[in-house]
PDB file of C-alpha atoms in Angstrom:
ATOM      1  CA  GLU A 459       0.000   0.000   0.000  1.00 62.00           C
ATOM      2  CA  ALA A 460       1.434   3.355  -1.026  1.00 80.00           C
ATOM      3  CA  GLY A 461       1.900   5.896   1.724  1.00 91.00           C
ATOM      4  CA  VAL A 462       1.087   9.591   1.888  1.00 95.00           C
ATOM      5  CA  ALA A 463       2.947  11.443  -0.836  1.00 96.00           C
ATOM      6  CA  GLN A 464       4.085  15.051  -0.612  1.00 97.00           C
ATOM      7  CA  SER A 465       5.926  17.382  -2.943  1.00 96.00           C
ATOM      8  CA  PRO A 466       8.215  19.141  -3.118  1.00 97.00           C
ATOM      9  CA  ARG A 467      10.500  17.805  -0.386  1.00 95.00           C
ATOM     10  CA  TYR A 468      12.349  21.098  -0.093  1.00 96.00           C
ATOM     11  CA  LYS A 469      11.527  24.673  -1.029  1.00 97.00           C
ATOM     12  CA  ILE A 470      13.484  27.883  -0.541  1.00 98.00           C
ATOM     13  CA  ILE A 471      11.786  31.217  -1.211  1.00 97.00           C
ATOM     14  CA  GLU A 472      12.191  34.845  -0.271  1.00 97.00           C
ATOM     15  CA  LYS A 473       9.780  36.602   2.042  1.00 96.00           C
ATOM     16  CA  ARG A 474       6.648  37.987   0.406  1.00 96.00           C
ATOM     17  CA  GLN A 475       6.785  35.294  -2.286  1.00 97.00           C
ATOM     18  CA  SER A 476       4.107  32.647  -2.709  1.00 97.00           C
ATOM     19  CA  VAL A 477       4.498  28.893  -2.331  1.00 97.00           C
ATOM     20  CA  ALA A 478       2.288  25.838  -2.684  1.00 97.00           C
ATOM     21  CA  PHE A 479       2.606  22.328  -1.322  1.00 97.00           C
ATOM     22  CA  TRP A 480       0.877  19.239  -2.619  1.00 97.00           C
ATOM     23  CA  CYS A 481      -0.331  16.136  -0.787  1.00 97.00           C
ATOM     24  CA  ASN A 482      -1.755  12.860  -2.058  1.00 96.00           C
ATOM     25  CA  PRO A 483      -3.229  10.796   0.798  1.00 95.00           C
ATOM     26  CA  ILE A 484      -3.489   7.046   1.041  1.00 94.00           C
ATOM     27  CA  SER A 485      -6.156   5.759  -1.306  1.00 92.00           C
ATOM     28  CA  GLY A 486      -9.557   5.619   0.325  1.00 90.00           C
ATOM     29  CA  HIS A 487      -8.673   7.790   3.297  1.00 91.00           C
ATOM     30  CA  ALA A 488     -11.467  10.221   4.047  1.00 88.00           C
ATOM     31  CA  THR A 489      -9.630  12.535   6.399  1.00 89.00           C
ATOM     32  CA  LEU A 490      -6.647  14.691   5.515  1.00 93.00           C
ATOM     33  CA  TYR A 491      -4.592  16.877   7.833  1.00 93.00           C
ATOM     34  CA  TRP A 492      -1.965  19.588   7.331  1.00 96.00           C
ATOM     35  CA  TYR A 493       0.494  20.229  10.151  1.00 96.00           C
ATOM     36  CA  GLN A 494       3.177  22.872  10.624  1.00 97.00           C
ATOM     37  CA  GLN A 495       6.308  21.751  12.473  1.00 96.00           C
ATOM     38  CA  ILE A 496       8.659  24.543  13.447  1.00 95.00           C
ATOM     39  CA  LEU A 497      12.215  23.492  14.281  1.00 91.00           C
ATOM     40  CA  GLY A 498      12.443  22.213  17.849  1.00 88.00           C
ATOM     41  CA  GLN A 499       8.682  21.870  18.262  1.00 91.00           C
ATOM     42  CA  GLY A 500       6.056  19.229  17.754  1.00 93.00           C
ATOM     43  CA  PRO A 501       3.650  19.411  14.821  1.00 94.00           C
ATOM     44  CA  LYS A 502       0.721  21.794  15.095  1.00 93.00           C
ATOM     45  CA  LEU A 503      -2.508  21.142  13.195  1.00 92.00           C
ATOM     46  CA  LEU A 504      -3.316  23.808  10.615  1.00 95.00           C
ATOM     47  CA  ILE A 505      -6.366  22.368   8.899  1.00 93.00           C
ATOM     48  CA  GLN A 506      -8.349  19.159   8.671  1.00 91.00           C
ATOM     49  CA  PHE A 507     -10.534  17.985   5.805  1.00 91.00           C
ATOM     50  CA  GLN A 508     -13.260  15.370   5.811  1.00 87.00           C
ATOM     51  CA  ASN A 509     -13.585  14.350   2.156  1.00 86.00           C
ATOM     52  CA  ASN A 510     -13.583  17.770   0.460  1.00 85.00           C
ATOM     53  CA  GLY A 511     -15.043  19.742   3.363  1.00 89.00           C
ATOM     54  CA  VAL A 512     -13.135  21.634   6.061  1.00 90.00           C
ATOM     55  CA  VAL A 513     -13.925  20.424   9.584  1.00 85.00           C
ATOM     56  CA  ASP A 514     -11.280  22.358  11.535  1.00 85.00           C
ATOM     57  CA  ASP A 515      -9.187  25.320  10.420  1.00 90.00           C
ATOM     58  CA  SER A 516      -9.099  27.170  13.725  1.00 88.00           C
ATOM     59  CA  GLN A 517      -5.285  27.368  13.745  1.00 90.00           C
ATOM     60  CA  LEU A 518      -4.824  28.298  10.106  1.00 94.00           C
ATOM     61  CA  PRO A 519      -3.584  31.908   9.609  1.00 94.00           C
ATOM     62  CA  LYS A 520      -6.238  32.692   7.070  1.00 93.00           C
ATOM     63  CA  ASP A 521      -4.791  36.045   6.068  1.00 95.00           C
ATOM     64  CA  ARG A 522      -1.929  34.273   4.299  1.00 97.00           C
ATOM     65  CA  PHE A 523      -2.610  30.525   4.324  1.00 97.00           C
ATOM     66  CA  SER A 524      -5.192  28.720   2.231  1.00 97.00           C
ATOM     67  CA  ALA A 525      -5.890  25.080   1.522  1.00 97.00           C
ATOM     68  CA  GLU A 526      -8.205  23.040  -0.611  1.00 95.00           C
ATOM     69  CA  ARG A 527      -8.914  19.405  -1.236  1.00 94.00           C
ATOM     70  CA  LEU A 528     -10.046  18.821  -4.754  1.00 82.00           C
ATOM     71  CA  LYS A 529     -12.650  16.077  -5.205  1.00 85.00           C
ATOM     72  CA  GLY A 530     -11.879  14.797  -1.732  1.00 83.00           C
ATOM     73  CA  VAL A 531      -8.519  13.320  -2.723  1.00 91.00           C
ATOM     74  CA  ASP A 532      -5.401  15.469  -3.311  1.00 95.00           C
ATOM     75  CA  SER A 533      -4.836  18.638  -1.345  1.00 97.00           C
ATOM     76  CA  THR A 534      -2.788  21.801  -1.757  1.00 97.00           C
ATOM     77  CA  LEU A 535      -1.642  24.203   0.927  1.00 98.00           C
ATOM     78  CA  LYS A 536      -0.670  27.703  -0.157  1.00 98.00           C
ATOM     79  CA  ILE A 537       1.117  30.549   1.578  1.00 97.00           C
ATOM     80  CA  GLN A 538       0.791  34.018   0.104  1.00 96.00           C
ATOM     81  CA  PRO A 539       2.777  36.083   0.988  1.00 96.00           C
ATOM     82  CA  ALA A 540       5.331  34.126   2.998  1.00 96.00           C
ATOM     83  CA  LYS A 541       6.958  35.491   6.141  1.00 96.00           C
ATOM     84  CA  LEU A 542      10.223  34.506   7.801  1.00 97.00           C
ATOM     85  CA  GLU A 543       8.320  32.784  10.618  1.00 96.00           C
ATOM     86  CA  ASP A 544       6.702  30.426   8.110  1.00 97.00           C
ATOM     87  CA  SER A 545       9.990  28.514   7.836  1.00 97.00           C
ATOM     88  CA  ALA A 546       9.047  25.023   8.971  1.00 97.00           C
ATOM     89  CA  VAL A 547       8.318  21.495   7.851  1.00 96.00           C
ATOM     90  CA  TYR A 548       4.783  21.070   6.527  1.00 97.00           C
ATOM     91  CA  LEU A 549       3.443  17.590   7.160  1.00 96.00           C
ATOM     92  CA  CYS A 550       0.432  16.039   5.527  1.00 96.00           C
ATOM     93  CA  ALA A 551      -1.360  13.091   7.139  1.00 94.00           C
ATOM     94  CA  SER A 552      -4.418  11.027   6.319  1.00 93.00           C
ATOM     95  CA  SER A 553      -6.684   8.628   8.162  1.00 89.00           C
ATOM     96  CA  LEU A 554      -9.274   6.142   7.002  1.00 85.00           C
ATOM     97  CA  ARG A 555     -12.122   6.789   9.331  1.00 73.00           C
ATOM     98  CA  LEU A 556     -14.277   9.755  10.120  1.00 64.00           C
ATOM     99  CA  ALA A 557     -12.311  11.796  12.606  1.00 54.00           C
ATOM    100  CA  GLY A 558     -13.947  12.457  15.945  1.00 55.00           C
ATOM    101  CA  VAL A 559     -16.437   9.615  15.556  1.00 56.00           C
ATOM    102  CA  TYR A 560     -14.519   6.396  15.858  1.00 58.00           C
ATOM    103  CA  PRO A 561     -12.578   5.801  19.069  1.00 60.00           C
ATOM    104  CA  TYR A 562      -9.336   5.218  17.293  1.00 68.00           C
ATOM    105  CA  ASN A 563      -8.285   6.703  14.039  1.00 74.00           C
ATOM    106  CA  GLU A 564      -4.618   6.265  13.192  1.00 83.00           C
ATOM    107  CA  GLN A 565      -3.027   9.042  11.203  1.00 88.00           C
ATOM    108  CA  PHE A 566      -0.430   8.158   8.586  1.00 91.00           C
ATOM    109  CA  PHE A 567       2.090  10.878   7.841  1.00 93.00           C
ATOM    110  CA  GLY A 568       3.910  11.866   4.689  1.00 95.00           C
ATOM    111  CA  PRO A 569       7.618  12.814   4.544  1.00 93.00           C
ATOM    112  CA  GLY A 570       6.891  16.535   4.750  1.00 95.00           C
ATOM    113  CA  THR A 571       8.045  19.595   2.861  1.00 96.00           C
ATOM    114  CA  ARG A 572      10.815  21.669   4.404  1.00 96.00           C
ATOM    115  CA  LEU A 573      10.200  25.358   3.675  1.00 98.00           C
ATOM    116  CA  THR A 574      12.909  27.950   4.175  1.00 97.00           C
ATOM    117  CA  VAL A 575      11.910  31.604   3.881  1.00 97.00           C
ATOM    118  CA  LEU A 576      14.844  33.988   3.430  1.00 96.00           C
TER     119      LEU A 576
ATOM    120  CA  ALA B 928      -6.742  23.253  26.559  1.00 69.00           C
ATOM    121  CA  GLN B 929      -4.579  20.213  26.816  1.00 81.00           C
ATOM    122  CA  THR B 930      -0.813  20.523  27.012  1.00 90.00           C
ATOM    123  CA  VAL B 931       1.905  17.916  26.563  1.00 95.00           C
ATOM    124  CA  THR B 932       5.360  18.352  28.089  1.00 96.00           C
ATOM    125  CA  GLN B 933       8.544  16.479  27.265  1.00 97.00           C
ATOM    126  CA  SER B 934      11.232  17.724  29.617  1.00 95.00           C
ATOM    127  CA  GLN B 935      14.145  15.849  28.040  1.00 96.00           C
ATOM    128  CA  PRO B 936      15.236  17.575  24.808  1.00 95.00           C
ATOM    129  CA  GLU B 937      17.987  14.967  24.277  1.00 97.00           C
ATOM    130  CA  MET B 938      18.711  11.478  25.517  1.00 97.00           C
ATOM    131  CA  SER B 939      21.351   8.911  24.656  1.00 97.00           C
ATOM    132  CA  VAL B 940      21.574   5.183  25.204  1.00 97.00           C
ATOM    133  CA  GLN B 941      24.114   2.493  24.519  1.00 97.00           C
ATOM    134  CA  GLU B 942      23.145  -0.081  21.956  1.00 97.00           C
ATOM    135  CA  ALA B 943      21.344  -3.058  23.560  1.00 97.00           C
ATOM    136  CA  GLU B 944      20.594  -1.074  26.707  1.00 97.00           C
ATOM    137  CA  THR B 945      17.244   0.272  27.944  1.00 98.00           C
ATOM    138  CA  VAL B 946      16.129   3.896  27.904  1.00 98.00           C
ATOM    139  CA  THR B 947      13.041   5.669  29.208  1.00 98.00           C
ATOM    140  CA  LEU B 948      11.608   8.837  27.688  1.00 98.00           C
ATOM    141  CA  SER B 949       9.353  10.991  29.849  1.00 98.00           C
ATOM    142  CA  CYS B 950       6.089  12.726  29.028  1.00 98.00           C
ATOM    143  CA  THR B 951       3.569  14.532  31.194  1.00 97.00           C
ATOM    144  CA  TYR B 952       0.298  16.067  30.138  1.00 96.00           C
ATOM    145  CA  ASP B 953      -2.376  18.291  31.534  1.00 94.00           C
ATOM    146  CA  THR B 954      -6.072  17.627  30.987  1.00 89.00           C
ATOM    147  CA  SER B 955      -9.401  17.810  32.763  1.00 87.00           C
ATOM    148  CA  GLU B 956     -10.843  14.996  30.670  1.00 84.00           C
ATOM    149  CA  SER B 957     -11.180  11.501  32.088  1.00 83.00           C
ATOM    150  CA  ASP B 958     -11.020   9.549  28.857  1.00 83.00           C
ATOM    151  CA  TYR B 959      -8.474  10.216  26.148  1.00 87.00           C
ATOM    152  CA  TYR B 960      -5.744   8.657  24.023  1.00 89.00           C
ATOM    153  CA  LEU B 961      -1.994   8.933  24.307  1.00 93.00           C
ATOM    154  CA  PHE B 962       0.566   8.155  21.635  1.00 94.00           C
ATOM    155  CA  TRP B 963       4.279   7.972  21.058  1.00 97.00           C
ATOM    156  CA  TYR B 964       5.487   8.833  17.563  1.00 96.00           C
ATOM    157  CA  LYS B 965       8.968   8.405  16.115  1.00 96.00           C
ATOM    158  CA  GLN B 966      10.362  10.871  13.586  1.00 95.00           C
ATOM    159  CA  PRO B 967      13.635   9.768  11.953  1.00 93.00           C
ATOM    160  CA  PRO B 968      15.744  12.137   9.833  1.00 87.00           C
ATOM    161  CA  SER B 969      13.499  11.295   6.890  1.00 83.00           C
ATOM    162  CA  ARG B 970      10.885  13.388   8.769  1.00 85.00           C
ATOM    163  CA  GLN B 971       8.095  10.831   8.377  1.00 87.00           C
ATOM    164  CA  MET B 972       6.175  10.443  11.642  1.00 91.00           C
ATOM    165  CA  ILE B 973       5.669   6.803  12.575  1.00 93.00           C
ATOM    166  CA  LEU B 974       3.291   5.613  15.276  1.00 93.00           C
ATOM    167  CA  VAL B 975       5.196   3.593  17.879  1.00 96.00           C
ATOM    168  CA  ILE B 976       2.555   2.825  20.489  1.00 95.00           C
ATOM    169  CA  ARG B 977      -0.796   4.040  21.777  1.00 92.00           C
ATOM    170  CA  GLN B 978      -2.644   3.869  25.088  1.00 93.00           C
ATOM    171  CA  GLU B 979      -6.322   4.327  25.825  1.00 89.00           C
ATOM    172  CA  ALA B 980      -6.785   6.084  29.157  1.00 89.00           C
ATOM    173  CA  TYR B 981      -9.609   3.770  30.255  1.00 87.00           C
ATOM    174  CA  LYS B 982      -7.279   0.779  30.066  1.00 87.00           C
ATOM    175  CA  GLN B 983      -5.267   0.151  33.205  1.00 85.00           C
ATOM    176  CA  GLN B 984      -2.903  -2.240  31.475  1.00 92.00           C
ATOM    177  CA  ASN B 985       0.176  -0.635  30.005  1.00 94.00           C
ATOM    178  CA  ALA B 986       0.536  -0.991  26.237  1.00 93.00           C
ATOM    179  CA  THR B 987       3.391  -3.032  24.804  1.00 94.00           C
ATOM    180  CA  GLU B 988       4.678  -3.377  21.240  1.00 93.00           C
ATOM    181  CA  ASN B 989       7.687  -5.663  20.965  1.00 95.00           C
ATOM    182  CA  ARG B 990      10.640  -3.747  22.480  1.00 97.00           C
ATOM    183  CA  PHE B 991       8.499  -0.687  23.229  1.00 97.00           C
ATOM    184  CA  SER B 992       6.354  -0.359  26.327  1.00 97.00           C
ATOM    185  CA  VAL B 993       4.746   2.460  28.249  1.00 97.00           C
ATOM    186  CA  ASN B 994       4.318   3.300  31.902  1.00 97.00           C
ATOM    187  CA  PHE B 995       0.945   5.037  32.095  1.00 96.00           C
ATOM    188  CA  GLN B 996       0.252   6.729  35.418  1.00 95.00           C
ATOM    189  CA  LYS B 997      -3.187   8.326  35.029  1.00 94.00           C
ATOM    190  CA  ALA B 998      -3.347  10.036  38.406  1.00 93.00           C
ATOM    191  CA  ALA B 999       0.087  11.556  37.900  1.00 95.00           C
ATOM    192  CA  LYS B1000      -0.702  12.352  34.242  1.00 95.00           C
ATOM    193  CA  SER B1001       2.505  10.700  33.202  1.00 96.00           C
ATOM    194  CA  PHE B1002       3.136   8.602  30.097  1.00 97.00           C
ATOM    195  CA  SER B1003       6.714   7.384  29.667  1.00 97.00           C
ATOM    196  CA  LEU B1004       8.116   5.239  26.864  1.00 98.00           C
ATOM    197  CA  LYS B1005      10.597   2.459  27.569  1.00 98.00           C
ATOM    198  CA  ILE B1006      12.743   1.118  24.750  1.00 98.00           C
ATOM    199  CA  SER B1007      14.427  -2.174  25.564  1.00 97.00           C
ATOM    200  CA  ASP B1008      17.410  -3.659  23.743  1.00 97.00           C
ATOM    201  CA  SER B1009      18.007  -0.365  21.928  1.00 97.00           C
ATOM    202  CA  GLN B1010      19.059  -0.598  18.313  1.00 97.00           C
ATOM    203  CA  LEU B1011      20.840   1.879  16.041  1.00 96.00           C
ATOM    204  CA  GLY B1012      17.630   2.202  14.050  1.00 95.00           C
ATOM    205  CA  ASP B1013      15.831   3.548  17.112  1.00 97.00           C
ATOM    206  CA  ALA B1014      17.745   6.816  16.834  1.00 97.00           C
ATOM    207  CA  ALA B1015      15.173   9.508  16.075  1.00 97.00           C
ATOM    208  CA  MET B1016      13.088  12.299  17.538  1.00 96.00           C
ATOM    209  CA  TYR B1017      10.299  10.914  19.709  1.00 98.00           C
ATOM    210  CA  PHE B1018       7.048  12.815  20.255  1.00 97.00           C
ATOM    211  CA  CYS B1019       4.415  12.221  22.862  1.00 97.00           C
ATOM    212  CA  ALA B1020       0.890  13.150  21.736  1.00 95.00           C
ATOM    213  CA  TYR B1021      -2.568  13.488  23.280  1.00 92.00           C
ATOM    214  CA  ARG B1022      -6.009  13.177  21.746  1.00 87.00           C
ATOM    215  CA  SER B1023      -9.328  14.006  23.348  1.00 80.00           C
ATOM    216  CA  PRO B1024     -12.194  11.498  23.547  1.00 70.00           C
ATOM    217  CA  ILE B1025     -14.694  11.318  20.714  1.00 62.00           C
ATOM    218  CA  SER B1026     -17.278  13.105  22.832  1.00 58.00           C
ATOM    219  CA  SER B1027     -15.107  16.190  22.847  1.00 58.00           C
ATOM    220  CA  GLY B1028     -15.258  18.904  20.230  1.00 57.00           C
ATOM    221  CA  SER B1029     -11.502  18.769  19.921  1.00 54.00           C
ATOM    222  CA  ALA B1030     -11.397  15.022  19.386  1.00 53.00           C
ATOM    223  CA  ARG B1031     -10.018  15.459  15.923  1.00 63.00           C
ATOM    224  CA  GLN B1032      -6.767  17.072  17.049  1.00 75.00           C
ATOM    225  CA  LEU B1033      -3.491  15.553  18.132  1.00 86.00           C
ATOM    226  CA  THR B1034      -1.572  17.746  20.589  1.00 91.00           C
ATOM    227  CA  PHE B1035       2.152  17.032  20.455  1.00 94.00           C
ATOM    228  CA  GLY B1036       4.966  17.619  22.908  1.00 96.00           C
ATOM    229  CA  SER B1037       8.194  19.292  21.843  1.00 95.00           C
ATOM    230  CA  GLY B1038      10.040  16.025  21.350  1.00 96.00           C
ATOM    231  CA  THR B1039      13.066  14.149  22.690  1.00 97.00           C
ATOM    232  CA  GLN B1040      16.031  13.498  20.404  1.00 97.00           C
ATOM    233  CA  LEU B1041      17.303   9.977  21.060  1.00 97.00           C
ATOM    234  CA  THR B1042      20.865   9.027  20.135  1.00 97.00           C
ATOM    235  CA  VAL B1043      21.894   5.374  20.160  1.00 97.00           C
ATOM    236  CA  LEU B1044      25.600   4.838  20.728  1.00 96.00           C
ATOM    237  CA  PRO B1045      27.274   1.784  19.174  1.00 94.00           C
TER     238      PRO B1045
END
């Protein structure tokens, strides 16, 4: 079974530029998550999708971050314009079951995209 | 809000020896889930072990076991017979019960970097 795929693996941009990350979850997984992991910290959830609908984006900085999940499969996360503090690893994860309903719902993570903002 | 604390930024262990990583958490909920994740240099988060708070028995997965002390809100990970491949960043994580509005979120600690010495 193929895992969660993410691209690119690395991205370097200058502040005020735009950037987009792509995620392809495990086939059949209904739930998709985007996390931000700043160096020296644990991942922090940015947004969660159930199929193609957003169920939690309370920690997404909506003035510069946006995300969509086309047809309930692939997802893109965009930053426009980027700031220095956006330098981090962006992790995508997916899970099979409806989040918040089943008692256990393992998340499978992708390899992440390391973003450096200069 | 729940918080997860890992007070050991770095730990080291000799190959074949045993090491214990500490984690404490703060919550007012009585039922929840706790996890240990491993993040090697490849950055992909891998689930190591999970514990349901309603279970008194400590979870075990091969060389990995936990010491879950609910009253003390402590959840430590013991790695026995350490191997070079165990070297990674280890994150403790908390998830609320499904009855909670925040059940969808994983709250991570700041991580412990484990070095295995040959």
